Amino acid sequence: MKMVRTGKFGPAEAVVLLTLSSMARIFLTFPRFLVEIAGEAAWLSSLAGLAMVLFQVYVFLLLLRTHPQKNIVDITAEALGRVAGTAANIVYAAFFVAVAAMFTRTFSEALLVSALPRTPISVVSTGYVAMGVLGAYVGLEAMARSARVVYPFVVAGIAILLLALIPLWDYTQLFPPLGQGPLSILRGGLIAGAVVEVLLAAVIVQSFHDPDKFGTILSWAMLMGFGYMIALMLILVMTFGYNTAQELTLPFYQVSRLIYLGRYFQRVESIFIIIWGYIGMVKVVLTLYAAAVTFAGTFKLPDYRPLIWPLALIIFVASLLPGDMPAAERIEAVVLRYYAWFPAFVLPLAVLAAGRARNRRNRKNAGG
Amino acid sequence: MRAVKILAVILLALAPAGCWGSRETDEIAYVLALGFDKGPGDSVIVTFQIANPRVIAGLATGGGGAGGGGGGGSTVTSTSTVAALPIGAFYLLNTQHSREITLLQSTAFIFSEELARTGLHKYIAPLNRYRETRGTAFVFVCRGKAGEFIQKNRPELEISPSKQYELFSTVERVHAMTPVVQFREFYQNMKSLSGQAVAPLVALAEKDLARSRAPELGKLGDHVAGELPSSRGESQFLGTAVFRGDKMVGMLTGDETRYWNMITGKMARSFLIIEDPKSRGTPLGVELSQARQPAVKVKFDRDRPVIEVHLYQEPTIVGVSSGIDYESPGLKPVLEKHLADLIERRCLELVARTQEEFRSDIFGFGRYARMNFLTRKDWEMAKWHEIYPEARVDISVYLKIRRTGLMLNTQPVRY
């Protein structure tokens, strides 16, 4: 049975789409958590995270290179066999659902804290999930092309916001340079390096016009995504200092509220909220789409779209499970980010090892 | 796909309908400034200065009275109320006004000196958490009651006191006799291991001209707010409240504040009247301007910090009442050295005061000290706030008179 495809897009669109998706966390509580762990050296943790992600990309590249016409779902099923392969693919899909649920919740909470304090969270979450359903339905090509169009405005908006803070930058706040110490920097790197985008790209790789450029596309996306994160961590610490930065609920938003270039250029955080809303939508769309495609691939369904509605409902309900915002933050930052390494790295590594073992065995059998 | 189209239409239809939190501007009362005074027990008296849109609209269309309370009524109205926490007072205020109170446009937080001396963290922290308050609002310490200051402060040149507080940060660049401190900076310094907080002093003028003394040469603005002799009972923004942690521990005069601004690199321009080096007792006026940011280095001699400060100034000669030709190549260095020595002396006196009297690093030298450490743990163990009073501070002033105003030569008076 042939799977329904939702169009293809070029490397530039793919890079932009994955970059925007990987940027989503920098608008939430994540930078605060990184500052708490690594102190003044939070930006070094981001750098360590980038190194780990690039290694992750390399492992996926090895995995996909051996199966040029397949995505990670097909490769896993083939390498691990029917039962283990199905189980592993369900873990991937569950990971996407968990990420979508957590981002729906944290983006909704962030919107409530900053702009819509009197709106019930269920209404805001419904908005995000509805946008996710809409985006997943229209497919990745439409999302990728819209991301390509919007990206320059996103970059310009972020650049204006951050550069307008130059008068508040104090480079001495970046000292002591190792912050909470080398071990804390590595711990921060482990958390920063736990991203969903590498696995996600391996799921949607068949939507790329040129799947062979998987490594290049993903490396660029990660370099850009982490580039923004490193810049923000530097600016956050230079503007607020360690003590205050680790108190902030939404560091990026709170940084944008400090812009004051005279009486006529202030209160520009509304620009930020528009960017924020768009990136939140991209994240929810991509993870919901990836979850639906993974499930459809696992159970050999011809169309992923009927799965969108039930998955959206699960995401919506799961997003409301944490009792409060600090609990949601802890689940996202502590639980999800640590355990993300299992579906996003350990499992694919096991698939790679199993695939190679199987090839070796096949070669030996053919030779013997 | 049909269901998706219907969903898209519903989403679009919902979007223009607005949100739960929408508030029309004619349903809101905007608080422009908040004053905090000590209340009964542990409570706080919060005074709210609220914009009066009826009068402001009248002024805008030419139908209202004079700013600050002329015939058409005042552009602002004030109300005080008591609560255990500032935000509690804010909610109580809603029971007294027909419009919903909002802090979205608040530009000033004014704390009374009495409250500042007991510690401000319990009042500042809730404000920092509250979503309507902004880090860009200005913080002041009022000599006397903050509520009284808010009620009596009626700037004649501005329609709104809110603009007065904002312009205050601009006009400071002309005299440098007061610090400009935003809420963010104050909060940050209150919790910093590398520096301590300051806040500008405000007060209503309490001295009249008849009681003023002859100003001392070498100093200008050697008063704190409220004590500057003036013919009008206006509000004054002059001098600095010095904090250790969240408690106010002393005050700097306007003259001392100039040197604080100089050392911290925040002085754009200032003015100084010094004694003419060649004519004792004769005043000589110079306009100071910072040539470039000060260079600060902190080293450690065993456990004792050694702080080196290099200041770069480019003054302009403004008034030479003695008629001596300081523009000449032979005399210009004499004036430069005299001025550099004076600035160095005054800066050292100020630093000594912060070390011995206040025991508070209000210059933020700790920011440079922490560059000597690799990790935060090492830096915390150094206990900067405890060792700062023992630090040796060397100040060097590099001063060059670049311009001499509209005169390149001074001819003596002849008779």
XYZ file of C-alpha atoms in Angstrom, chain A residues 39-40 112-120 123 126-127 130-131 133-134 137-138 168 170-182 237-244 247-248 253-254 256-260 262-264 266-269 305 309, chain B residues 1 3-5 7-8 11 19-23 100-101 103-107 121 128-136 138 162-163 165-167 169-170 182 184 187-189 191-194 296 364 367-368 370-377 379-380:
120
model
C 25.231 29.539 35.648
C 27.150 32.138 33.674
C -1.448 33.171 29.743
C 1.377 34.556 31.861
C 2.369 37.204 29.344
C -0.638 38.339 27.356
C -3.929 36.550 28.104
C -4.132 36.197 31.895
C -7.923 35.935 31.982
C -8.366 33.397 29.214
C -8.912 29.792 30.316
C -9.155 27.832 25.154
C -7.465 24.379 21.881
C -6.174 27.154 19.651
C -6.503 23.363 16.249
C -3.626 25.078 14.453
C -4.545 19.859 13.183
C -4.886 22.401 10.402
C -3.824 18.266 7.458
C -2.601 20.680 4.816
C 21.924 46.801 28.731
C 27.261 43.921 30.449
C 29.959 41.461 29.397
C 31.281 41.159 32.968
C 28.107 39.210 33.813
C 29.561 36.309 31.780
C 32.243 35.798 34.432
C 33.296 33.500 36.087
C 33.553 31.884 32.642
C 32.918 28.296 33.765
C 29.836 29.224 35.797
C 28.720 26.315 37.956
C 31.691 24.228 36.808
C 32.660 21.901 33.924
C 23.076 36.501 31.109
C 24.648 39.790 29.994
C 21.333 41.610 30.545
C 20.014 40.039 33.732
C 23.011 38.364 35.328
C 22.958 34.865 36.793
C 20.962 35.589 39.947
C 18.041 37.279 38.245
C 14.299 33.528 38.448
C 12.574 34.365 35.172
C 9.767 37.640 26.747
C 11.078 39.368 29.842
C 12.037 41.968 25.262
C 10.067 43.937 27.882
C 13.250 45.759 28.870
C 13.719 47.482 25.537
C 13.735 51.181 26.226
C 13.994 56.599 24.752
C 10.347 57.439 25.257
C 9.341 56.558 21.702
C 9.592 50.863 24.116
C 6.897 48.250 24.758
C 7.830 46.287 21.634
C 7.236 42.857 23.126
C -4.677 11.862 8.222
C -7.952 13.835 15.141
C -10.465 18.420 3.638
C -13.743 19.530 7.793
C -10.400 21.344 7.738
C -11.888 24.215 5.752
C -12.240 24.453 11.110
C -10.211 27.195 9.450
C -10.764 29.740 13.861
C -10.118 37.568 24.066
C -11.279 37.070 27.620
C -8.984 39.738 28.955
C -9.943 42.548 26.594
C -10.430 45.913 28.294
C -10.384 49.047 36.647
C -6.945 50.000 37.896
C -0.191 49.363 36.358
C 0.638 48.941 32.657
C 1.632 52.606 32.289
C 3.375 53.037 35.662
C 6.699 54.781 35.220
C 12.784 43.286 49.153
C 8.780 42.043 40.014
C 6.499 39.019 39.762
C 3.394 40.965 38.757
C 2.882 40.948 34.974
C 1.726 44.559 34.674
C 4.803 46.160 36.219
C 7.717 46.871 33.927
C 11.449 46.581 34.484
C 11.875 49.894 32.694
C 12.177 54.211 37.466
C 4.670 60.394 34.253
C 6.480 62.360 31.556
C 9.768 60.928 35.625
C 10.755 59.776 32.144
C 12.353 63.088 31.166
C 16.388 60.239 32.954
C 17.178 62.425 29.930
C 15.384 51.424 36.448
C 15.337 45.970 36.640
C 16.264 44.515 41.618
C 19.330 42.941 40.027
C 21.801 44.835 42.224
C 20.556 40.358 44.700
C 24.019 40.679 43.210
C 27.234 39.369 44.699
C 29.238 41.891 42.689
C 38.651 49.208 35.785
C 30.090 47.399 41.049
C 31.936 42.771 38.396
C 35.603 43.122 37.497
C 34.942 38.055 39.466
C 37.006 37.946 36.273
C 39.777 36.538 38.482
C 37.774 33.389 39.174
C 36.983 30.391 37.000
C 33.860 29.065 38.668
C 30.968 30.514 40.572
C 31.800 28.472 43.657
C 33.711 33.522 43.404
C 31.089 32.983 46.109
